[in-house]
Short mmCIF file of C-alpha atoms in Angstrom, two decimals:
data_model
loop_
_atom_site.label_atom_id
_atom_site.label_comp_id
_atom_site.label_asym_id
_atom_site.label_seq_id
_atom_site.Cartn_x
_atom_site.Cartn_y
_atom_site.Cartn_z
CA UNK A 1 88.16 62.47 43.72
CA UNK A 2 85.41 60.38 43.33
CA UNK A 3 84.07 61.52 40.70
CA UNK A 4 87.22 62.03 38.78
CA UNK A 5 87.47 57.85 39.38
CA UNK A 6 84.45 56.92 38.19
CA UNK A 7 84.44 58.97 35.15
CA UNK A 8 88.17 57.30 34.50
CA UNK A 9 86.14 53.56 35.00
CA UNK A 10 83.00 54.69 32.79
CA UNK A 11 86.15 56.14 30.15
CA UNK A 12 87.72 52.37 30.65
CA UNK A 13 85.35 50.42 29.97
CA UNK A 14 84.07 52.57 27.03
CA UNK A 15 87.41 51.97 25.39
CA UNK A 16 87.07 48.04 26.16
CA UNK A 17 83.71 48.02 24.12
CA UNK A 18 84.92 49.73 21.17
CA UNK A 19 88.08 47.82 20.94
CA UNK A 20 86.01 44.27 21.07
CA UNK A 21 85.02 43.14 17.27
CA UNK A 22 81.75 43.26 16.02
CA UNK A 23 79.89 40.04 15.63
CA UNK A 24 80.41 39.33 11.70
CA UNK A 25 84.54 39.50 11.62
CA UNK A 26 84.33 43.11 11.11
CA UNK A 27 85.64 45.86 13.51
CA UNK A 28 83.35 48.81 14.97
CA UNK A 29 84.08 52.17 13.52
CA UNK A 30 85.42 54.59 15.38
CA UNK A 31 83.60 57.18 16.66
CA UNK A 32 83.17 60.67 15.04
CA UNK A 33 84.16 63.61 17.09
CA UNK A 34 81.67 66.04 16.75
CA UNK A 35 81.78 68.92 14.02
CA UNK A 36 83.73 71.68 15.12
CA UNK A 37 85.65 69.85 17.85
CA UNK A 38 89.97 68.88 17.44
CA UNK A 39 90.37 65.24 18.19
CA UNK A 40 93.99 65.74 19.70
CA UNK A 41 94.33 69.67 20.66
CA UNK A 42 97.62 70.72 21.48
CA UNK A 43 98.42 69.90 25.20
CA UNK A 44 95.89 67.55 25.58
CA UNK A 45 96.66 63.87 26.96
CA UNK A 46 96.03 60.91 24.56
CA UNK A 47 92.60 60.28 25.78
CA UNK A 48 91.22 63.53 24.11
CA UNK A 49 91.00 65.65 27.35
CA UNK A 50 92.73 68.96 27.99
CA UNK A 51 95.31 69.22 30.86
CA UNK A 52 95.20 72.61 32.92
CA UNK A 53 98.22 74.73 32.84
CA UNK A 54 100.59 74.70 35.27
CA UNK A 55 101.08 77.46 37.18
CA UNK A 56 103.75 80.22 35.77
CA UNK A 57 103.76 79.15 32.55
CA UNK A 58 103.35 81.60 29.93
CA UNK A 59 100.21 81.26 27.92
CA UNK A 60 100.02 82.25 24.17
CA UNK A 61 98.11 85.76 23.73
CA UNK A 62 96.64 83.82 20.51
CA UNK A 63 95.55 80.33 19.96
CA UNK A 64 97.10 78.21 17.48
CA UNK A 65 94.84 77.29 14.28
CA UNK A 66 92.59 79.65 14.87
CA UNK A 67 91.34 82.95 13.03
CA UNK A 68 92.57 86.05 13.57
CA UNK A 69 89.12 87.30 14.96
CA UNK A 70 89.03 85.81 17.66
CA UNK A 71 88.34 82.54 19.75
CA UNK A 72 86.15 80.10 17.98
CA UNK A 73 83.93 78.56 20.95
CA UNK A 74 84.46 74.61 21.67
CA UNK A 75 81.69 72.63 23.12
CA UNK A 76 81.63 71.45 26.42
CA UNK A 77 82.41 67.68 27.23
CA UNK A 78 79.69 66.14 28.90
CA UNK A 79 80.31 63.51 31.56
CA UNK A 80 78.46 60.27 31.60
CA UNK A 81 76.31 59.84 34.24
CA UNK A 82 77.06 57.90 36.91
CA UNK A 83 74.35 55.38 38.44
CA UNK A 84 73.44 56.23 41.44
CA UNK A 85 73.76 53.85 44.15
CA UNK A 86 70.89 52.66 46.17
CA UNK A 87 70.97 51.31 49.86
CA UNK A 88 68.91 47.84 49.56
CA UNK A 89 65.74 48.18 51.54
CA UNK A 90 66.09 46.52 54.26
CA UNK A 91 63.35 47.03 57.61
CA UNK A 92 65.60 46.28 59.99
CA UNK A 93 68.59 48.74 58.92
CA UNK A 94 65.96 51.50 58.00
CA UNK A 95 64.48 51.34 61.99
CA UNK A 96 67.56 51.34 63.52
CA UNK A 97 69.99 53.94 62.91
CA UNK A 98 73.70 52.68 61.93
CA UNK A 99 75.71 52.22 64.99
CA UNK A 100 79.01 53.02 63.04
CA UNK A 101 78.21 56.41 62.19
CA UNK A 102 77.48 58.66 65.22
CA UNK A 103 77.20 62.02 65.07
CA UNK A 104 78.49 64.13 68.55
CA UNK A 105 77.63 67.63 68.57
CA UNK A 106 81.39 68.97 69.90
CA UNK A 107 79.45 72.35 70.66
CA UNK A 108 77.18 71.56 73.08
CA UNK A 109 79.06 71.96 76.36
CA UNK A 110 79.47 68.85 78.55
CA UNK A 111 78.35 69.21 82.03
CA UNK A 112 79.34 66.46 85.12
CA UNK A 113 77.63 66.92 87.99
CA UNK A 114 80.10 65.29 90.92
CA UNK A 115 78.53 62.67 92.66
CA UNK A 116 77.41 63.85 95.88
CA UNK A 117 79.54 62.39 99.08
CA UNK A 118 77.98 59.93 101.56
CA UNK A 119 75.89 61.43 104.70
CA UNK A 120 77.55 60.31 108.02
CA UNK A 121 75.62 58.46 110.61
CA UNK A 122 75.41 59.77 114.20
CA UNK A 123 75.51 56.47 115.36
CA UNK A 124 78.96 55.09 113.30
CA UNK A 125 80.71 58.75 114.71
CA UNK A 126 79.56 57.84 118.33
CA UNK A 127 81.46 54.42 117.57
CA UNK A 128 84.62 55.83 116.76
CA UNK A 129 84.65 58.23 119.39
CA UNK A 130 84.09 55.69 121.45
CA UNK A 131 86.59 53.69 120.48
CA UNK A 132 89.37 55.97 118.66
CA UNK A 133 87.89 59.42 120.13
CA UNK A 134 91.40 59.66 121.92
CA UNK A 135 93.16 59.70 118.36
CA UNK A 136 90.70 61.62 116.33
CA UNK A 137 89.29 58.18 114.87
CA UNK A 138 85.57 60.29 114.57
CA UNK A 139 87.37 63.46 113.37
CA UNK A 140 88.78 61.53 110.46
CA UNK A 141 85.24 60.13 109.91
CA UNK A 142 83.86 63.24 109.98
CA UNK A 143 86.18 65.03 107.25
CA UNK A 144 88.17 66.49 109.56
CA UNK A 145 92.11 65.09 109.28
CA UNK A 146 93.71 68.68 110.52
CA UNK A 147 91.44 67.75 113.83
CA UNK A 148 92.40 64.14 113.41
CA UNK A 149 95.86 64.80 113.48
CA UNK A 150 95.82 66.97 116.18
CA UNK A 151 94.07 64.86 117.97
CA UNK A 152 96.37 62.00 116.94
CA UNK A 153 99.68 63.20 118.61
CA UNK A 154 97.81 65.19 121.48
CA UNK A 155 95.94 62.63 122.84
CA UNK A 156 92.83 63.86 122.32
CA UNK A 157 93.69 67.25 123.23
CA UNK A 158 94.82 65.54 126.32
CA UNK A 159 91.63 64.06 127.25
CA UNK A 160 89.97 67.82 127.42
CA UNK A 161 88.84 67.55 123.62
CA UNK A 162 87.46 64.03 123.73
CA UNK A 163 85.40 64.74 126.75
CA UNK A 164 83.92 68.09 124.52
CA UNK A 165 83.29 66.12 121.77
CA UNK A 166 80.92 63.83 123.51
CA UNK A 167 78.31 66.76 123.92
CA UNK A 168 78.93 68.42 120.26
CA UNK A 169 79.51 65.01 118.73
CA UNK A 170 75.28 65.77 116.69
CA UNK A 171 76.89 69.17 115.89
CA UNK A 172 79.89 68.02 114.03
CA UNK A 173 77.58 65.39 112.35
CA UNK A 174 74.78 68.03 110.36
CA UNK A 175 77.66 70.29 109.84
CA UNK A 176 79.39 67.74 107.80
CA UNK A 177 76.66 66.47 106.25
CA UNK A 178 75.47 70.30 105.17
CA UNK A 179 78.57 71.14 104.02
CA UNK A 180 78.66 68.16 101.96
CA UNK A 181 75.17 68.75 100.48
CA UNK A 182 75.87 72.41 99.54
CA UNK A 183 79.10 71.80 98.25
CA UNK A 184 80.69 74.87 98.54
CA UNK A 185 84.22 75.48 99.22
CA UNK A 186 83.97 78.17 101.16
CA UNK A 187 82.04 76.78 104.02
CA UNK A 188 84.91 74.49 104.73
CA UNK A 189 87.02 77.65 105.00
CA UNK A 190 84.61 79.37 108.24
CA UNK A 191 85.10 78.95 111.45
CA UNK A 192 83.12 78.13 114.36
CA UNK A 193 82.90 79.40 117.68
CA UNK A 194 82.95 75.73 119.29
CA UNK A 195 86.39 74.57 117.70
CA UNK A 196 87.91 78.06 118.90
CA UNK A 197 87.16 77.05 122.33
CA UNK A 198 87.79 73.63 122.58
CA UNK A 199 91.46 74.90 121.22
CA UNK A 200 91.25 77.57 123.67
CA UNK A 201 91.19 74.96 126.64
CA UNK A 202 93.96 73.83 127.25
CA UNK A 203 95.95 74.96 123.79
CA UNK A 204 95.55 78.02 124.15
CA UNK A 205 98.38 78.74 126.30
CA UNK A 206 100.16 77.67 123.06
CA UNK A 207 98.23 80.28 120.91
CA UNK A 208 96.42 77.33 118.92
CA UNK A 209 92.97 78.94 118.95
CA UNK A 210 95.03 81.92 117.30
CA UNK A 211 96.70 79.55 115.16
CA UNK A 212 93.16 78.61 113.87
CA UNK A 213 91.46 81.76 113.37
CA UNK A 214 94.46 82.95 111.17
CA UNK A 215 95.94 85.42 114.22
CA UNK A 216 99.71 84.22 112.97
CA UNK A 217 101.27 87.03 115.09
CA UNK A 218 99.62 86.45 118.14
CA UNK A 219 99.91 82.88 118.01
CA UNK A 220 103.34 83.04 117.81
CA UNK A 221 103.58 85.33 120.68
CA UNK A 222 101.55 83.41 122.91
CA UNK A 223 103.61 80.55 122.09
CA UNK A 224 106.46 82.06 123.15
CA UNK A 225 105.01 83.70 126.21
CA UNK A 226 102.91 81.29 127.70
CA UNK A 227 99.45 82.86 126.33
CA UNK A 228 101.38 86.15 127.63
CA UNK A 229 101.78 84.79 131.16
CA UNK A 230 98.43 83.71 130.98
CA UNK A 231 96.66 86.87 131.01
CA UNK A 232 96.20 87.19 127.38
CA UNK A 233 94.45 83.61 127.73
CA UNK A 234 92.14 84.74 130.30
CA UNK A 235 90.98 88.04 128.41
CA UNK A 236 90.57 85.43 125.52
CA UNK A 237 87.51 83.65 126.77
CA UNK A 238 85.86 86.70 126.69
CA UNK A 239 86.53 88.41 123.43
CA UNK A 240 86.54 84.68 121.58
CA UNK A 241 82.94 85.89 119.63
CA UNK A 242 84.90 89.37 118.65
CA UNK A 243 87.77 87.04 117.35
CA UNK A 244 85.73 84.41 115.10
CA UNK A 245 83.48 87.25 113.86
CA UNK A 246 86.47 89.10 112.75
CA UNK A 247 88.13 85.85 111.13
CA UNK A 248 84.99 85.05 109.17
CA UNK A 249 84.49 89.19 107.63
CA UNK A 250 86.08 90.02 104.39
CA UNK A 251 87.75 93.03 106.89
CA UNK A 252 91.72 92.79 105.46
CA UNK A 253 94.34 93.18 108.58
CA UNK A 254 95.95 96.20 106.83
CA UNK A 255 92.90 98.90 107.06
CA UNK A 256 92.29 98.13 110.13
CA UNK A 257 93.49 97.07 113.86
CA UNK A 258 92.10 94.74 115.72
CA UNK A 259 90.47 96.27 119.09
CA UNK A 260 91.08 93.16 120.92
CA UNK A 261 94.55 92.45 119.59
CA UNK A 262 95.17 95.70 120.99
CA UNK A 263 93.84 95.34 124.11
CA UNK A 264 95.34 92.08 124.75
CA UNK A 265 98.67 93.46 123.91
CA UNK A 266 98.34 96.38 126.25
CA UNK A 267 96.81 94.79 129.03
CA UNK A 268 98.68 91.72 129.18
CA UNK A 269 103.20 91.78 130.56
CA UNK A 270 104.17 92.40 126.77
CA UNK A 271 102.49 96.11 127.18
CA UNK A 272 105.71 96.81 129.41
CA UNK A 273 107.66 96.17 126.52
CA UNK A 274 105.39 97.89 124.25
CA UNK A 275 104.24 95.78 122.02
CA UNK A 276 100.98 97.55 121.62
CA UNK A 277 102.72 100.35 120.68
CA UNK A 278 104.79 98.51 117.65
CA UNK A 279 100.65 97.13 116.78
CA UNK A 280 99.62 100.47 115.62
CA UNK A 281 103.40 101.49 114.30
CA UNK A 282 104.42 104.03 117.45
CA UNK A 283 108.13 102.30 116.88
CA UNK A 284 109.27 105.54 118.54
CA UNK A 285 107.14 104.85 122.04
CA UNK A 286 107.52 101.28 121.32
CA UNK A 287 111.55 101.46 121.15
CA UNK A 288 110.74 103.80 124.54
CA UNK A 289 108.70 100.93 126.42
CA UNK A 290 111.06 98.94 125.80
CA UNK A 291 114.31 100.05 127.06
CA UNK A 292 112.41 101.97 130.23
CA UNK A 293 109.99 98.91 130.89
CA UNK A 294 107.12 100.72 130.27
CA UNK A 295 108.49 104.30 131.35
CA UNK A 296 109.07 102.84 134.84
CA UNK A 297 105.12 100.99 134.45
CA UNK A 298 103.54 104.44 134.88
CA UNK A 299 102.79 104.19 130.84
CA UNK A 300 102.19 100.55 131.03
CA UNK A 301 98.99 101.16 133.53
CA UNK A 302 97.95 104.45 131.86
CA UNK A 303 97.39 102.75 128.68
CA UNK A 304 95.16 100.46 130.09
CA UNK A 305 92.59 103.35 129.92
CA UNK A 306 93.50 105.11 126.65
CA UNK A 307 94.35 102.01 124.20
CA UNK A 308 90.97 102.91 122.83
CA UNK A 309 91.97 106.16 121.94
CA UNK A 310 95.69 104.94 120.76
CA UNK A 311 93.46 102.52 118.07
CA UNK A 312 90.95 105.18 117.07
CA UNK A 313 93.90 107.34 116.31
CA UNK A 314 95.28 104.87 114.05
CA UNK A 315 92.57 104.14 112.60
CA UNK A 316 91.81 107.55 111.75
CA UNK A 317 95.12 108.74 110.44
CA UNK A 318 95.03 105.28 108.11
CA UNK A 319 91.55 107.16 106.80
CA UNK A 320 92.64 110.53 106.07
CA UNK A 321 96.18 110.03 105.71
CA UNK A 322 99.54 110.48 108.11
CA UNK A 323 99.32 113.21 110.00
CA UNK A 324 102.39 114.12 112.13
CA UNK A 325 100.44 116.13 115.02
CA UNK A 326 101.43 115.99 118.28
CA UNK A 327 99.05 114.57 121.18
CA UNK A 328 98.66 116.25 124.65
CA UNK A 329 98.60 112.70 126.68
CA UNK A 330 101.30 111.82 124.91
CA UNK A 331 102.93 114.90 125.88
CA UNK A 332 102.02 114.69 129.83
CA UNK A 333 103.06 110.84 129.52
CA UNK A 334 106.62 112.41 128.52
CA UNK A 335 106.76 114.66 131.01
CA UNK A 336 105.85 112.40 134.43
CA UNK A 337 108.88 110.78 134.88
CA UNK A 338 110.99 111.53 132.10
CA UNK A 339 110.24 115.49 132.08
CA UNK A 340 113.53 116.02 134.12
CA UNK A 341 115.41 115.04 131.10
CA UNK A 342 113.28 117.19 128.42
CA UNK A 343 111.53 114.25 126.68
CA UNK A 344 108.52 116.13 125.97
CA UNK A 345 110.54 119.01 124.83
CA UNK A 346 111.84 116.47 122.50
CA UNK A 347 108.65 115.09 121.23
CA UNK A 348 107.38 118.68 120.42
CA UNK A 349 110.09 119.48 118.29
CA UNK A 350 112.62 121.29 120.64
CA UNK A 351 115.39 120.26 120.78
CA UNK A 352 117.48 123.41 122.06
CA UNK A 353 115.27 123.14 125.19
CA UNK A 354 115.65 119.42 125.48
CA UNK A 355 118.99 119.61 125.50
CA UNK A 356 118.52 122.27 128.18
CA UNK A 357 116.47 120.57 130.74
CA UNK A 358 118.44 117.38 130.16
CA UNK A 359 121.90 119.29 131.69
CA UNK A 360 120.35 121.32 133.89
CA UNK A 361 117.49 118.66 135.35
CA UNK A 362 114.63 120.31 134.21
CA UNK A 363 116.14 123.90 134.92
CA UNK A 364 116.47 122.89 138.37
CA UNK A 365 112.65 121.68 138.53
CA UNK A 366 111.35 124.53 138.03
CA UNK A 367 110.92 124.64 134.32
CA UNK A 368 109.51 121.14 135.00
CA UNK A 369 106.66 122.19 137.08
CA UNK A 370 105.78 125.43 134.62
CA UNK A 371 105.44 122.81 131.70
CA UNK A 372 102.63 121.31 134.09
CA UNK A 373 100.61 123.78 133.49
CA UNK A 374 101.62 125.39 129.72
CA UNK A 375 101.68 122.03 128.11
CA UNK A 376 98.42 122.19 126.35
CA UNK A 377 99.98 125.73 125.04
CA UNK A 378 102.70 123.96 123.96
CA UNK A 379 101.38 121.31 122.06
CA UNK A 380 99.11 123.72 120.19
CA UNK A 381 101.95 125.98 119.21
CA UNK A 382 103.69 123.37 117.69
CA UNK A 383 101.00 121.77 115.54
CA UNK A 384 100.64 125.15 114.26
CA UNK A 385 103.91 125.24 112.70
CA UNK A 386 103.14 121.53 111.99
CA UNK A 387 100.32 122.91 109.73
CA UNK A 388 102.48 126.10 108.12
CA UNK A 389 105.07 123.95 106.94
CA UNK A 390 102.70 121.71 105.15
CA UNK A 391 100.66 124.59 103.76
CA UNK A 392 104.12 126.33 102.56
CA UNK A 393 105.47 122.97 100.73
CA UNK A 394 101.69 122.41 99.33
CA UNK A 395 101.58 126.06 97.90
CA UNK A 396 105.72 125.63 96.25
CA UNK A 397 104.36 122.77 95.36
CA UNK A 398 101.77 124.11 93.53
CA UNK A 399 103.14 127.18 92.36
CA UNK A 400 105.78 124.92 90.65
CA UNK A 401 103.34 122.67 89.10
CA UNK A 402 99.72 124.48 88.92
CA UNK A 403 98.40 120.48 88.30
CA UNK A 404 99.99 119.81 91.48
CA UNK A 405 97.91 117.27 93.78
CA UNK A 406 98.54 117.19 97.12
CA UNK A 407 100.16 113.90 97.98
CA UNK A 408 101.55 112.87 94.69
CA UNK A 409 104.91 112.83 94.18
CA UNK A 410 106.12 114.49 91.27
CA UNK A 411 110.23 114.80 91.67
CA UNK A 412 112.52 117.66 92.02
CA UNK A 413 111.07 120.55 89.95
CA UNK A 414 114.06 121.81 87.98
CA UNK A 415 114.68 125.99 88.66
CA UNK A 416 114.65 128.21 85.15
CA UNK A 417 117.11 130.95 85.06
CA UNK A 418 117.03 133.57 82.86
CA UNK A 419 120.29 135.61 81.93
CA UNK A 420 121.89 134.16 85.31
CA UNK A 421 118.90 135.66 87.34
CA UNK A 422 116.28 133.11 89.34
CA UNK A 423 112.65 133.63 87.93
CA UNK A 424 110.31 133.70 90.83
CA UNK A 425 106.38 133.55 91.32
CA UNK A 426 104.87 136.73 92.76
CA UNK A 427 101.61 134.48 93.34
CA UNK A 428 101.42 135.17 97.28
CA UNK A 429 103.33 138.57 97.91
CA UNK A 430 103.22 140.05 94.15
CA UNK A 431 101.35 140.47 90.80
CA UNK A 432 100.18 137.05 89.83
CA UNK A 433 101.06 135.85 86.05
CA UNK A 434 98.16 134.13 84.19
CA UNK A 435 96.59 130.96 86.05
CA UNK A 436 97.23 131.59 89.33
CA UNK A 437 95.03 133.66 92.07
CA UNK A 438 95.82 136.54 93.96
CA UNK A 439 95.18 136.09 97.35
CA UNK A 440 95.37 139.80 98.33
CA UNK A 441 93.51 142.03 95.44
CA UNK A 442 92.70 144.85 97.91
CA UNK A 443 96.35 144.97 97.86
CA UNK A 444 97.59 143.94 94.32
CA UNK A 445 94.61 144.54 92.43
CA UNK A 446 94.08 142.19 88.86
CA UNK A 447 94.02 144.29 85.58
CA UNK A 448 92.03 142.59 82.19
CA UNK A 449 95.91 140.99 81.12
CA UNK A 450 96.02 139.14 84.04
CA UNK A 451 98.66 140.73 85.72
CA UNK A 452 98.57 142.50 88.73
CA UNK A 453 99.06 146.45 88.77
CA UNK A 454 100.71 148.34 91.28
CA UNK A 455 101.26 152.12 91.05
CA UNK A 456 105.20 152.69 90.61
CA UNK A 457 105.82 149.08 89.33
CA UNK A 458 105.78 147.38 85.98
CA UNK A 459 103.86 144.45 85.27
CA UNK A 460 106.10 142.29 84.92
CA UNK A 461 107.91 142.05 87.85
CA UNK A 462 111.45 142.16 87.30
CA UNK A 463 113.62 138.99 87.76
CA UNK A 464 114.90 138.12 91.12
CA UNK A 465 118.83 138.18 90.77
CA UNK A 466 120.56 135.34 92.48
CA UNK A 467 123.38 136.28 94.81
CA UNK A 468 126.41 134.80 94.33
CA UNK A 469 127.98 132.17 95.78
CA UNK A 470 131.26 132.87 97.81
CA UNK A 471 134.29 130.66 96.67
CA UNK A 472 136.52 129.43 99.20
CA UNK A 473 139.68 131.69 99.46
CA UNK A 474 137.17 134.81 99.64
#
């Protein structure tokens, strides 16, 4: 653009100078094109220049005035040249860069380092405790305002927190002033082992030291209960450590249950209800506990001893899987009282003899008293079918689907009929079609097809016919 300017000012004034008369009354010739070259072309603009096509027009295949052999070559214009214009040279402009032209490179990244906060003085937090200790005036100070508040609108924890304070007061000082020298977000987030005891006495009857370590379950309960009548407050002071440790691991609730969760649940006056049971998801003893208060408090004090086990269990089965086996001290915690009425008949999957000993009181007490001594027998017998029926829907399973997974669901598995007769797999009691073993070759030995041979049969097996289904009237 500028250039297109200038050379329409150098063209201007060109055209001033030849239209001014000469000095002797006689007027300037005009100047001579050059040989060869069309003053006025056609399409060119008055001042001898060509103007570009515009676009879509249709261009002649063959220029006007011109020979039939071809283009005839015109010469180039050739611009004036413009002067170049020169900065004056000046010292003072050539030391000192212009200040109106600044160049930013936008690429280079911008970093702001945040100032870093104010250290806290021992002596200024002393002075508020002091003086507002009772309303959290230091916590505030300190970067504290959840304390502050709580402190606000319990008096100071009711005095019990203030009087703490006094002692830790240096503590809560370097920790503030670390944190706020490493800067890092998640040191505001860990907790300390002081603040869950200072909560612990006297909040803790309210679950507040729960409250704080992210326990929202228990908290509530021990809200509700009175820190479970107070016993779940007393086992607290011991396992405090356990419960900090765990709320500062990475550990997620779901894999695993607490050990002292459960223990406080079982040992404390909600065990009669069973809420350790409906912790590690027994809903079926839980729902029992419930409605028998324990089973009568016999399970209640039994599971002080085996809780352990009842969390390992869990644990375990979370690990490997859900496993439906029966236990045996389940089983004997069936059977004293509740035996008379077939319970643990009805835990191991009997329900015929359930039924049995519940009309007849435990076949008169008798049956009762042999189950005393066959109940490991019992319980054995009926994991063993346990473990049948999952082998027999794993192998259907697979026989169905040979990319079968155990596990995976993979829907119903439609049945192919051929000719109104049900094709079956001879995989486990038969001649095995390609891809599938034989589990007995002594018996159905393999042949190179892949199909088993046995003397008086075909290969193929023949189709299993479907019996018919009996309509009503018949």
């Amino acid at each position: 653009v500028c250039l297109h300017f200038n050379r329409m000012s150098t063209e201007k004034e060109t055209l001033q100078r030849r239209s001014q008369p000469v000095p002797g009354g006689q007027q300037a010739p005009p100047a001579q094109p050059p040989s060869g070259f069309t003053p006025n072309p056609q399409g060119a603009n008055p001042n001898g220049h060509l103007q570009p096509p515009l676009h879509g027009a249709n261009l002649p295949s063959q220029p006007q005035n011109l020979p039939q052999g071809g283009y005839q070559q015109q010469p180039q214009y050739i611009y004036p040249q413009v002067p170049q214009y020169v900065l004056p040279q000046n010292p003072s402009l050539s030391q000192q860069p212009p200040t109106g032209y600044i160049r930013y490179n936008l690429n280079h990244p911008v970093m702001f380092c945040p100032t870093p906060a104010p250290k806290k003085s021992i002596l200024e937090a002393y002075l508020l405790l002091i003086v507002l200790g009772l309303f959290g005036g230091h916590h505030f100070y300190l970067r504290r305002p959840v304390w502050g508040i709580l402190y606000f609108f319990s008096f100071g924890l009711l005095g019990a927190g203030w009087l703490i304070d006094i002692f830790r007061l240096p503590v809560l000082v370097s920790r503030c002033n670390n944190d706020a020298s490493q800067q890092n977000p998640n040191l505001a987030m860990k907790k300390h082992l002081d603040d869950a005891y200072v909560l612990w006495f006297p909040g803790g009857f309210l679950g507040l030291h729960h409250f704080y370590l992210n326990n929202i379950g228990l908290g509530v309960l021990y809200l509700f209960t009175f820190g479970l009548f107070g016993v779940g407050w007393l086992i607290d002071a011991c396992l405090m450590p356990y419960h900090v440790k765990k709320a500062n691991s990475n550990i997620p609730d779901c894999i695993e249950k607490s050990a002292a969760a459960t223990c406080i649940l079982a040992v404390s006056p909600a065990g009669l209800l069973g809420a350790h049971h409906y912790y590690l998801n027994r809903i079926g003893f839980g729902l029992l506990y419930t409605f028998s208060f324990g089973i009568f408090g016999v399970g209640y004090i039994v599971d002080w001893c085996r809780f352990p086990i009842l969390l390992k269990r869990y644990n375990r089965s979370k690990e490997i899987g859900h496993t439906s086996h029966k236990h045996l001290d389940d089983a004997y915690l069936l059977w004293f009282p509740l035996g008379f009425l077939g319970f643990h008949h009805f835990y191991l999957n009997r329900p015929v003899w359930g039924l049995l000993y519940m009309f007849t009181f435990g076949l008169l007490g008798i049956g009762w008293l042999i189950d005393l001594c066959r109940m490991w027998k019992l319980v054995e017998n009926c994991n063993k079918e346990i473990d049948e029926r999952v082998h027999l829907t794993r192998n259907n399973r697979s026989v169905a689907n040979p990319n079968y997974i155990p596990g995976q669901y993979y829907g119903n598995v439609p049945t192919t009929t051929v000719g109104g007769h049900v094709s079956v797999s001879y995989g486990q009691f038969g001649p095995c079609p390609p891809g599938y073993s034989n589990p007995n070759p002594e018996i159905y030995p393999t042949q190179q097809n892949g199909y088993g041979s046995v003397p008086g049969m075909n290969d193929q097996p023949p189709p299993y016919e479907a019996a018919s289904i009996p309509t009503k009237g018949h």
